[in-house]
Structure formats: structure tokens, C-alpha cells
């Protein structure tokens, strides 16, 4: 019986040490380079669709979790249907920003329209970020978000088939309503 108990304890100890490996991201607040994004935001956006230009009201909420080792972004865009006068959702997205433990790069994992994309977040200027998504068999979409004007978030979405010529398909301007 003592042998069985010893075996169980050793097995559990080994299992625990294997499954509790640290990602080597032990610092708290690793998302500090992006904290200028935190808060609740509201404003307007437009996007080009197959049906033409669509304008919408946007609300975004960006907040920290797990000692700010990750940041969460929740976005919702709505418009009024002119025929029914009902509110229609045109943008419903969820994203998680984190420091990738393998690459040590800021990363965005975005969920929208039952799709998942993983993109590196580049700090291209002070309070200006960019990320790109490859669209299979079509090209690349890139998004540039500028927070350099106090309490303002301006975003431009662009598309390219060749990675050199970019066409804007989205514009957004939001104002921070709460930290």
C-alpha cells in the first residue's frame, strides 16, 4: 500500500510540474506599451461593402485582465435600417491582445463572423499601432489605429492584393467616454 501511495504522489508531482510550466512571461503589466488604448470609446465609422458604403455607430471597450498581462477588446457597430427603423448589428468583434510567449511580440487574436485571426501588433509611432490579416486567395487587410490625439481613436482599414498598392475600405473615429 505504501508503494502505491508513493507511486501516486510521484506521478501527481510530475504531472503537476509538467502542466504548470510558466510561459516565461512572469512580469505583470506586460501590456503597458498598449495601455493608451484602455477605456470605453464611441463614435462613427464607414466601410465599403458589396452593397456600397455603410455608415455605423461604433462602441468599443478595451480593458485589462490577469494583472494586465492581456487586454480585451469588445466592439459593436450598429446602424438603423431605413425600411424598418430597427437597429441592425453590422460589426460584432472580440479580441485578445497579449505578449506571445514564444515570439515575445505583442499579438492580437481577433474573433469576428465565426472566424479567428492572429496578427502581430506593430507600434509604428508613438500611440499608433498597426496589424495585418492575410485573406486567403484574396490579399491582405491592414488596420492602422492612431491614438496620438488625446481621447481620440482614428482607425483606417486598407486592402491590398499585392502588398504594395493599398485601398482604404474603412474609416473610424471614436472618442473616449470613460477610462
mmCIF file of N, CA and C in Angstrom, residues 118-173:
data_model
loop_
_atom_site.group_PDB
_atom_site.id
_atom_site.type_symbol
_atom_site.label_atom_id
_atom_site.label_comp_id
_atom_site.label_asym_id
_atom_site.label_seq_id
_atom_site.Cartn_x
_atom_site.Cartn_y
_atom_site.Cartn_z
ATOM 1 N N UNK A 118 -4.970 35.768 -36.129
ATOM 2 C CA UNK A 118 -3.882 36.066 -35.199
ATOM 3 C C UNK A 118 -2.898 36.970 -35.928
ATOM 4 N N UNK A 119 -2.644 38.139 -35.351
ATOM 5 C CA UNK A 119 -1.796 39.141 -36.002
ATOM 6 C C UNK A 119 -0.810 39.732 -35.010
ATOM 7 N N UNK A 120 0.380 40.043 -35.503
ATOM 8 C CA UNK A 120 1.349 40.783 -34.702
ATOM 9 C C UNK A 120 0.928 42.248 -34.669
ATOM 10 N N UNK A 121 1.029 42.869 -33.500
ATOM 11 C CA UNK A 121 0.729 44.293 -33.352
ATOM 12 C C UNK A 121 2.045 45.052 -33.427
ATOM 13 N N UNK A 122 2.134 45.969 -34.375
ATOM 14 C CA UNK A 122 3.336 46.789 -34.527
ATOM 15 C C UNK A 122 3.080 48.178 -33.962
ATOM 16 N N UNK A 123 4.004 48.674 -33.155
ATOM 17 C CA UNK A 123 3.973 50.075 -32.730
ATOM 18 C C UNK A 123 4.751 50.847 -33.790
ATOM 19 N N UNK A 124 4.036 51.561 -34.670
ATOM 20 C CA UNK A 124 4.732 52.221 -35.778
ATOM 21 C C UNK A 124 5.111 53.660 -35.464
ATOM 22 N N UNK A 125 4.459 54.266 -34.498
ATOM 23 C CA UNK A 125 4.794 55.596 -33.980
ATOM 24 C C UNK A 125 4.284 55.642 -32.551
ATOM 25 N N UNK A 126 4.549 56.741 -31.856
ATOM 26 C CA UNK A 126 4.031 56.897 -30.507
ATOM 27 C C UNK A 126 2.503 56.892 -30.552
ATOM 28 N N UNK A 127 1.885 55.930 -29.878
ATOM 29 C CA UNK A 127 0.436 55.773 -29.794
ATOM 30 C C UNK A 127 -0.227 55.489 -31.142
ATOM 31 N N UNK A 128 0.508 54.871 -32.051
ATOM 32 C CA UNK A 128 -0.041 54.440 -33.343
ATOM 33 C C UNK A 128 0.353 52.975 -33.540
ATOM 34 N N UNK A 129 -0.653 52.128 -33.759
ATOM 35 C CA UNK A 129 -0.396 50.701 -33.941
ATOM 36 C C UNK A 129 -0.918 50.244 -35.299
ATOM 37 N N UNK A 130 -0.396 49.102 -35.733
ATOM 38 C CA UNK A 130 -0.858 48.514 -36.994
ATOM 39 C C UNK A 130 -0.822 47.001 -36.860
ATOM 40 N N UNK A 131 -1.795 46.356 -37.466
ATOM 41 C CA UNK A 131 -1.793 44.904 -37.581
ATOM 42 C C UNK A 131 -2.372 44.533 -38.937
ATOM 43 N N UNK A 132 -1.993 43.355 -39.416
ATOM 44 C CA UNK A 132 -2.415 42.886 -40.730
ATOM 45 C C UNK A 132 -3.014 41.499 -40.624
ATOM 46 N N UNK A 133 -3.914 41.213 -41.566
ATOM 47 C CA UNK A 133 -4.521 39.892 -41.663
ATOM 48 C C UNK A 133 -4.456 39.440 -43.115
ATOM 49 N N UNK A 134 -3.982 38.234 -43.335
ATOM 50 C CA UNK A 134 -3.988 37.661 -44.674
ATOM 51 C C UNK A 134 -5.362 37.072 -44.940
ATOM 52 N N UNK A 135 -5.914 37.403 -46.091
ATOM 53 C CA UNK A 135 -7.202 36.850 -46.506
ATOM 54 C C UNK A 135 -6.892 35.846 -47.614
ATOM 55 N N UNK A 136 -7.056 34.558 -47.331
ATOM 56 C CA UNK A 136 -6.649 33.527 -48.291
ATOM 57 C C UNK A 136 -7.223 33.759 -49.695
ATOM 58 N N UNK A 137 -6.367 33.629 -50.679
ATOM 59 C CA UNK A 137 -6.713 33.767 -52.100
ATOM 60 C C UNK A 137 -7.238 35.144 -52.484
ATOM 61 N N UNK A 138 -7.039 36.155 -51.623
ATOM 62 C CA UNK A 138 -7.523 37.494 -51.944
ATOM 63 C C UNK A 138 -6.451 38.558 -51.763
ATOM 64 N N UNK A 139 -5.808 38.578 -50.610
ATOM 65 C CA UNK A 139 -4.812 39.607 -50.345
ATOM 66 C C UNK A 139 -4.626 39.814 -48.855
ATOM 67 N N UNK A 140 -4.332 41.056 -48.485
ATOM 68 C CA UNK A 140 -4.044 41.402 -47.095
ATOM 69 C C UNK A 140 -4.854 42.621 -46.690
ATOM 70 N N UNK A 141 -5.432 42.553 -45.500
ATOM 71 C CA UNK A 141 -6.083 43.724 -44.904
ATOM 72 C C UNK A 141 -5.177 44.215 -43.788
ATOM 73 N N UNK A 142 -5.002 45.526 -43.712
ATOM 74 C CA UNK A 142 -4.227 46.084 -42.602
ATOM 75 C C UNK A 142 -5.041 47.194 -41.959
ATOM 76 N N UNK A 143 -4.822 47.332 -40.661
ATOM 77 C CA UNK A 143 -5.546 48.319 -39.870
ATOM 78 C C UNK A 143 -4.529 49.163 -39.116
ATOM 79 N N UNK A 144 -4.669 50.472 -39.229
ATOM 80 C CA UNK A 144 -3.800 51.403 -38.527
ATOM 81 C C UNK A 144 -4.668 52.203 -37.571
ATOM 82 N N UNK A 145 -4.353 52.120 -36.279
ATOM 83 C CA UNK A 145 -5.107 52.828 -35.242
ATOM 84 C C UNK A 145 -4.224 53.899 -34.631
ATOM 85 N N UNK A 146 -4.710 55.133 -34.663
ATOM 86 C CA UNK A 146 -3.954 56.294 -34.192
ATOM 87 C C UNK A 146 -4.640 56.860 -32.953
ATOM 88 N N UNK A 147 -3.938 56.823 -31.831
ATOM 89 C CA UNK A 147 -4.433 57.351 -30.558
ATOM 90 C C UNK A 147 -3.637 58.586 -30.139
ATOM 91 N N UNK A 148 -2.874 59.174 -31.056
ATOM 92 C CA UNK A 148 -1.941 60.243 -30.692
ATOM 93 C C UNK A 148 -2.631 61.549 -30.309
ATOM 94 N N UNK A 149 -3.861 61.768 -30.757
ATOM 95 C CA UNK A 149 -4.635 62.921 -30.308
ATOM 96 C C UNK A 149 -5.382 62.497 -29.050
ATOM 97 N N UNK A 150 -5.259 63.272 -27.982
ATOM 98 C CA UNK A 150 -5.818 62.892 -26.688
ATOM 99 C C UNK A 150 -7.297 62.525 -26.791
ATOM 100 N N UNK A 151 -7.648 61.368 -26.210
ATOM 101 C CA UNK A 151 -9.019 60.863 -26.131
ATOM 102 C C UNK A 151 -9.673 60.640 -27.488
ATOM 103 N N UNK A 152 -8.865 60.419 -28.527
ATOM 104 C CA UNK A 152 -9.386 60.175 -29.868
ATOM 105 C C UNK A 152 -8.719 58.940 -30.459
ATOM 106 N N UNK A 153 -9.533 58.111 -31.104
ATOM 107 C CA UNK A 153 -9.059 56.903 -31.768
ATOM 108 C C UNK A 153 -9.488 57.002 -33.229
ATOM 109 N N UNK A 154 -8.524 57.125 -34.114
ATOM 110 C CA UNK A 154 -8.805 57.175 -35.545
ATOM 111 C C UNK A 154 -8.220 55.913 -36.166
ATOM 112 N N UNK A 155 -9.063 55.183 -36.889
ATOM 113 C CA UNK A 155 -8.607 53.932 -37.492
ATOM 114 C C UNK A 155 -8.878 53.942 -38.990
ATOM 115 N N UNK A 156 -7.922 53.410 -39.731
ATOM 116 C CA UNK A 156 -8.041 53.271 -41.179
ATOM 117 C C UNK A 156 -7.831 51.798 -41.509
ATOM 118 N N UNK A 157 -8.755 51.231 -42.277
ATOM 119 C CA UNK A 157 -8.601 49.874 -42.778
ATOM 120 C C UNK A 157 -8.301 49.924 -44.260
ATOM 121 N N UNK A 158 -7.296 49.155 -44.684
ATOM 122 C CA UNK A 158 -6.891 49.155 -46.089
ATOM 123 C C UNK A 158 -6.736 47.717 -46.581
ATOM 124 N N UNK A 159 -6.886 47.550 -47.893
ATOM 125 C CA UNK A 159 -6.753 46.232 -48.506
ATOM 126 C C UNK A 159 -5.759 46.301 -49.656
ATOM 127 N N UNK A 160 -4.976 45.229 -49.812
ATOM 128 C CA UNK A 160 -4.028 45.144 -50.923
ATOM 129 C C UNK A 160 -3.991 43.719 -51.451
ATOM 130 N N UNK A 161 -3.987 43.596 -52.765
ATOM 131 C CA UNK A 161 -3.818 42.278 -53.383
ATOM 132 C C UNK A 161 -2.342 41.908 -53.508
ATOM 133 N N UNK A 162 -1.471 42.947 -53.620
ATOM 134 C CA UNK A 162 -0.053 42.694 -53.881
ATOM 135 C C UNK A 162 0.889 43.123 -52.752
ATOM 136 N N UNK A 163 0.345 43.728 -51.678
ATOM 137 C CA UNK A 163 1.181 44.179 -50.568
ATOM 138 C C UNK A 163 1.864 45.508 -50.814
ATOM 139 N N UNK A 164 1.610 46.130 -51.962
ATOM 140 C CA UNK A 164 2.225 47.416 -52.287
ATOM 141 C C UNK A 164 1.196 48.519 -52.514
ATOM 142 N N UNK A 165 0.122 48.208 -53.220
ATOM 143 C CA UNK A 165 -0.935 49.174 -53.504
ATOM 144 C C UNK A 165 -2.077 48.934 -52.518
ATOM 145 N N UNK A 166 -2.398 49.970 -51.735
ATOM 146 C CA UNK A 166 -3.405 49.837 -50.686
ATOM 147 C C UNK A 166 -4.617 50.703 -51.011
ATOM 148 N N UNK A 167 -5.822 50.154 -50.768
ATOM 149 C CA UNK A 167 -7.078 50.859 -50.994
ATOM 150 C C UNK A 167 -7.835 50.902 -49.672
ATOM 151 N N UNK A 168 -8.236 52.100 -49.256
ATOM 152 C CA UNK A 168 -8.962 52.235 -47.997
ATOM 153 C C UNK A 168 -10.383 51.692 -48.152
ATOM 154 N N UNK A 169 -10.789 50.850 -47.182
ATOM 155 C CA UNK A 169 -12.148 50.319 -47.179
ATOM 156 C C UNK A 169 -12.877 50.619 -45.872
ATOM 157 N N UNK A 170 -12.178 51.237 -44.915
ATOM 158 C CA UNK A 170 -12.784 51.504 -43.616
ATOM 159 C C UNK A 170 -12.202 52.777 -43.030
ATOM 160 N N UNK A 171 -13.059 53.550 -42.403
ATOM 161 C CA UNK A 171 -12.633 54.718 -41.646
ATOM 162 C C UNK A 171 -13.437 54.790 -40.359
ATOM 163 N N UNK A 172 -12.781 55.135 -39.261
ATOM 164 C CA UNK A 172 -13.471 55.175 -37.975
ATOM 165 C C UNK A 172 -12.874 56.284 -37.127
ATOM 166 N N UNK A 173 -13.734 56.994 -36.410
ATOM 167 C CA UNK A 173 -13.274 57.990 -35.445
ATOM 168 C C UNK A 173 -14.100 57.844 -34.179
#
